[in-house]
Amino acid sequence: VQLQASGGGLVQTGGSLGLSCAASTRIFSNYALGWFRQAPGQEREFVAAIDRSGATTAYADSVKGRFTISRDNAKNTVHLQLNSLKPEDTAVYYCASVLGSEYYYTPRQSFEYENWGQGTLVTVSS
C-alpha cells in the first residue's frame, strides 16, 4: 500500500493544523494506522495510532489532549488534527500502516509498521 501525507505547513504557537494521509489499497479497513514524527537531529517518535475500525486510539503523552487521530474508511484516509501547537511539535510527520487483523490494535513502535508515507513538515514558530 502507498501512503501520501499532506497538510503540513508553518503555524504560530497555539495554532492548529490538520494532516491527512491517503492510502492506495482496497482493504483500507484492514489496516491499523499511525503517525510518527522526527525533529532535526532526533529519532523518529510515536505520535498517535488508530485501530482498523477507528474505535480505539492511542497517543503519546506529549500530544494527548492536543492531537486527535481519526480515519475515514470510505475515503481511505487517516487524519491527524493538531491543536495548541508548541515549538517542540516542529518535525516531519509521517503516516504509517500495518495490516492488522485484530481490533483494538494500535501499535506504538515504528518496527511494527509495514508501510510509510513520505512525510510532511510541520513548523511551529514561537
PDB file of C-alpha atoms in Angstrom:
ATOM      1  CA  VAL A   1       0.000   0.000   0.000  1.00  0.00           C
ATOM      2  CA  GLN A   2       1.227   3.506  -0.809  1.00  0.00           C
ATOM      3  CA  LEU A   3       0.688   6.365   1.606  1.00  0.00           C
ATOM      4  CA  GLN A   4       0.612  10.044   0.721  1.00  0.00           C
ATOM      5  CA  ALA A   5       0.726  12.575   3.538  1.00  0.00           C
ATOM      6  CA  SER A   6      -0.309  16.198   3.199  1.00  0.00           C
ATOM      7  CA  GLY A   7      -1.311  19.237   5.221  1.00  0.00           C
ATOM      8  CA  GLY A   8       1.919  20.379   6.818  1.00  0.00           C
ATOM      9  CA  GLY A   9       2.935  23.997   6.994  1.00  0.00           C
ATOM     10  CA  LEU A  10       4.020  26.916   9.145  1.00  0.00           C
ATOM     11  CA  VAL A  11       1.880  27.907  12.113  1.00  0.00           C
ATOM     12  CA  GLN A  12       2.318  30.079  15.175  1.00  0.00           C
ATOM     13  CA  THR A  13       2.428  28.759  18.712  1.00  0.00           C
ATOM     14  CA  GLY A  14      -1.073  27.908  19.847  1.00  0.00           C
ATOM     15  CA  GLY A  15      -2.321  27.411  16.320  1.00  0.00           C
ATOM     16  CA  SER A  16      -3.795  24.370  14.603  1.00  0.00           C
ATOM     17  CA  LEU A  17      -3.121  22.226  11.565  1.00  0.00           C
ATOM     18  CA  GLY A  18      -4.804  19.235  10.010  1.00  0.00           C
ATOM     19  CA  LEU A  19      -2.757  16.477   8.432  1.00  0.00           C
ATOM     20  CA  SER A  20      -4.142  13.862   6.097  1.00  0.00           C
ATOM     21  CA  CYS A  21      -2.783  10.640   4.705  1.00  0.00           C
ATOM     22  CA  ALA A  22      -4.338   8.908   1.723  1.00  0.00           C
ATOM     23  CA  ALA A  23      -3.801   5.199   1.157  1.00  0.00           C
ATOM     24  CA  SER A  24      -3.923   3.260  -2.086  1.00  0.00           C
ATOM     25  CA  THR A  25      -5.483  -0.035  -1.103  1.00  0.00           C
ATOM     26  CA  ARG A  26      -8.812  -1.801  -1.479  1.00  0.00           C
ATOM     27  CA  ILE A  27      -8.705  -3.157   2.053  1.00  0.00           C
ATOM     28  CA  PHE A  28      -8.003   0.051   3.964  1.00  0.00           C
ATOM     29  CA  SER A  29     -10.237  -1.046   6.835  1.00  0.00           C
ATOM     30  CA  ASN A  30      -7.917  -3.984   7.497  1.00  0.00           C
ATOM     31  CA  TYR A  31      -5.027  -1.680   8.390  1.00  0.00           C
ATOM     32  CA  ALA A  32      -4.030  -0.169  11.671  1.00  0.00           C
ATOM     33  CA  LEU A  33      -2.584   3.299  11.110  1.00  0.00           C
ATOM     34  CA  GLY A  34      -0.186   5.538  12.925  1.00  0.00           C
ATOM     35  CA  TRP A  35       1.511   8.907  12.879  1.00  0.00           C
ATOM     36  CA  PHE A  36       5.126   9.419  13.847  1.00  0.00           C
ATOM     37  CA  ARG A  37       7.329  12.495  13.782  1.00  0.00           C
ATOM     38  CA  GLN A  38      11.012  13.237  13.529  1.00  0.00           C
ATOM     39  CA  ALA A  39      12.575  16.510  14.568  1.00  0.00           C
ATOM     40  CA  PRO A  40      16.005  17.555  13.274  1.00  0.00           C
ATOM     41  CA  GLY A  41      18.738  15.573  14.974  1.00  0.00           C
ATOM     42  CA  GLN A  42      16.290  13.382  16.831  1.00  0.00           C
ATOM     43  CA  GLU A  43      14.940   9.895  16.413  1.00  0.00           C
ATOM     44  CA  ARG A  44      11.530   9.194  14.983  1.00  0.00           C
ATOM     45  CA  GLU A  45       8.917   9.085  17.712  1.00  0.00           C
ATOM     46  CA  PHE A  46       5.383   7.799  18.042  1.00  0.00           C
ATOM     47  CA  VAL A  47       2.581  10.358  17.972  1.00  0.00           C
ATOM     48  CA  ALA A  48      -0.733   8.540  17.586  1.00  0.00           C
ATOM     49  CA  ALA A  49      -2.311   5.334  16.316  1.00  0.00           C
ATOM     50  CA  ILE A  50      -5.786   4.123  15.431  1.00  0.00           C
ATOM     51  CA  ASP A  51      -7.118   0.623  15.025  1.00  0.00           C
ATOM     52  CA  ARG A  52      -8.774  -0.759  11.909  1.00  0.00           C
ATOM     53  CA  SER A  53     -12.275   0.268  12.972  1.00  0.00           C
ATOM     54  CA  GLY A  54     -11.400   3.711  14.273  1.00  0.00           C
ATOM     55  CA  ALA A  55     -12.874   2.922  17.681  1.00  0.00           C
ATOM     56  CA  THR A  56      -9.563   2.575  19.516  1.00  0.00           C
ATOM     57  CA  THR A  57      -6.842   5.210  19.559  1.00  0.00           C
ATOM     58  CA  ALA A  58      -3.521   5.713  21.305  1.00  0.00           C
ATOM     59  CA  TYR A  59      -1.435   8.833  21.868  1.00  0.00           C
ATOM     60  CA  ALA A  60       1.988   9.797  23.056  1.00  0.00           C
ATOM     61  CA  ASP A  61       1.829  11.581  26.386  1.00  0.00           C
ATOM     62  CA  SER A  62       3.353  14.678  24.813  1.00  0.00           C
ATOM     63  CA  VAL A  63       0.375  15.175  22.479  1.00  0.00           C
ATOM     64  CA  LYS A  64      -2.503  13.717  24.481  1.00  0.00           C
ATOM     65  CA  GLY A  65      -5.342  16.202  24.727  1.00  0.00           C
ATOM     66  CA  ARG A  66      -3.964  18.343  21.886  1.00  0.00           C
ATOM     67  CA  PHE A  67      -3.861  15.990  18.897  1.00  0.00           C
ATOM     68  CA  THR A  68      -6.669  13.822  17.540  1.00  0.00           C
ATOM     69  CA  ILE A  69      -6.315  10.915  15.157  1.00  0.00           C
ATOM     70  CA  SER A  70      -9.267   9.758  13.078  1.00  0.00           C
ATOM     71  CA  ARG A  71      -9.916   7.752   9.950  1.00  0.00           C
ATOM     72  CA  ASP A  72     -12.439   7.594   7.144  1.00  0.00           C
ATOM     73  CA  ASN A  73     -12.530   4.045   5.828  1.00  0.00           C
ATOM     74  CA  ALA A  74     -14.841   5.045   2.985  1.00  0.00           C
ATOM     75  CA  LYS A  75     -12.248   7.523   1.701  1.00  0.00           C
ATOM     76  CA  ASN A  76      -9.097   5.561   2.572  1.00  0.00           C
ATOM     77  CA  THR A  77      -7.728   8.408   4.654  1.00  0.00           C
ATOM     78  CA  VAL A  78      -6.374   8.943   8.129  1.00  0.00           C
ATOM     79  CA  HIS A  79      -6.255  12.370   9.724  1.00  0.00           C
ATOM     80  CA  LEU A  80      -4.290  13.976  12.494  1.00  0.00           C
ATOM     81  CA  GLN A  81      -5.685  17.194  13.944  1.00  0.00           C
ATOM     82  CA  LEU A  82      -3.002  19.203  15.709  1.00  0.00           C
ATOM     83  CA  ASN A  83      -4.226  21.832  18.170  1.00  0.00           C
ATOM     84  CA  SER A  84      -2.480  24.054  20.699  1.00  0.00           C
ATOM     85  CA  LEU A  85       0.757  23.625  18.813  1.00  0.00           C
ATOM     86  CA  LYS A  86       4.089  24.256  20.500  1.00  0.00           C
ATOM     87  CA  PRO A  87       7.530  24.911  19.002  1.00  0.00           C
ATOM     88  CA  GLU A  88       8.590  21.456  20.179  1.00  0.00           C
ATOM     89  CA  ASP A  89       5.978  19.962  17.839  1.00  0.00           C
ATOM     90  CA  THR A  90       8.110  21.079  14.901  1.00  0.00           C
ATOM     91  CA  ALA A  91       9.027  17.961  12.921  1.00  0.00           C
ATOM     92  CA  VAL A  92       8.428  15.971   9.794  1.00  0.00           C
ATOM     93  CA  TYR A  93       5.275  13.955  10.359  1.00  0.00           C
ATOM     94  CA  TYR A  94       4.936  10.505   8.826  1.00  0.00           C
ATOM     95  CA  CYS A  95       1.920   8.284   8.445  1.00  0.00           C
ATOM     96  CA  ALA A  96       2.326   4.531   8.556  1.00  0.00           C
ATOM     97  CA  SER A  97       0.214   1.435   8.131  1.00  0.00           C
ATOM     98  CA  VAL A  98       0.259  -2.201   9.076  1.00  0.00           C
ATOM     99  CA  LEU A  99      -2.082  -4.963   8.061  1.00  0.00           C
ATOM    100  CA  GLY A 100      -3.707  -5.797  11.371  1.00  0.00           C
ATOM    101  CA  SER A 101      -6.437  -8.346  11.690  1.00  0.00           C
ATOM    102  CA  GLU A 102      -7.203  -7.566  15.306  1.00  0.00           C
ATOM    103  CA  TYR A 103      -9.458  -4.832  16.571  1.00  0.00           C
ATOM    104  CA  TYR A 104      -8.019  -2.617  19.330  1.00  0.00           C
ATOM    105  CA  TYR A 105      -4.557  -2.952  17.706  1.00  0.00           C
ATOM    106  CA  THR A 106      -2.791   0.404  17.965  1.00  0.00           C
ATOM    107  CA  PRO A 107       0.942  -0.194  17.589  1.00  0.00           C
ATOM    108  CA  ARG A 108       3.327   2.361  19.104  1.00  0.00           C
ATOM    109  CA  GLN A 109       6.652   1.076  17.800  1.00  0.00           C
ATOM    110  CA  SER A 110       7.930   2.028  14.359  1.00  0.00           C
ATOM    111  CA  PHE A 111       9.132  -1.518  13.663  1.00  0.00           C
ATOM    112  CA  GLU A 112       5.533  -2.738  13.907  1.00  0.00           C
ATOM    113  CA  TYR A 113       4.578  -0.833  10.755  1.00  0.00           C
ATOM    114  CA  GLU A 114       4.998  -2.109   7.217  1.00  0.00           C
ATOM    115  CA  ASN A 115       4.422   0.940   5.040  1.00  0.00           C
ATOM    116  CA  TRP A 116       5.390   4.592   5.397  1.00  0.00           C
ATOM    117  CA  GLY A 117       4.410   7.804   3.704  1.00  0.00           C
ATOM    118  CA  GLN A 118       6.906  10.395   2.551  1.00  0.00           C
ATOM    119  CA  GLY A 119       6.384  12.820   5.430  1.00  0.00           C
ATOM    120  CA  THR A 120       5.028  16.331   5.703  1.00  0.00           C
ATOM    121  CA  LEU A 121       6.791  19.168   7.517  1.00  0.00           C
ATOM    122  CA  VAL A 122       5.138  20.991  10.401  1.00  0.00           C
ATOM    123  CA  THR A 123       6.889  24.105  11.655  1.00  0.00           C
ATOM    124  CA  VAL A 124       5.656  25.915  14.749  1.00  0.00           C
ATOM    125  CA  SER A 125       7.062  29.386  15.271  1.00  0.00           C
ATOM    126  CA  SER A 126       7.427  30.901  18.731  1.00  0.00           C
TER     127      SER A 126
END
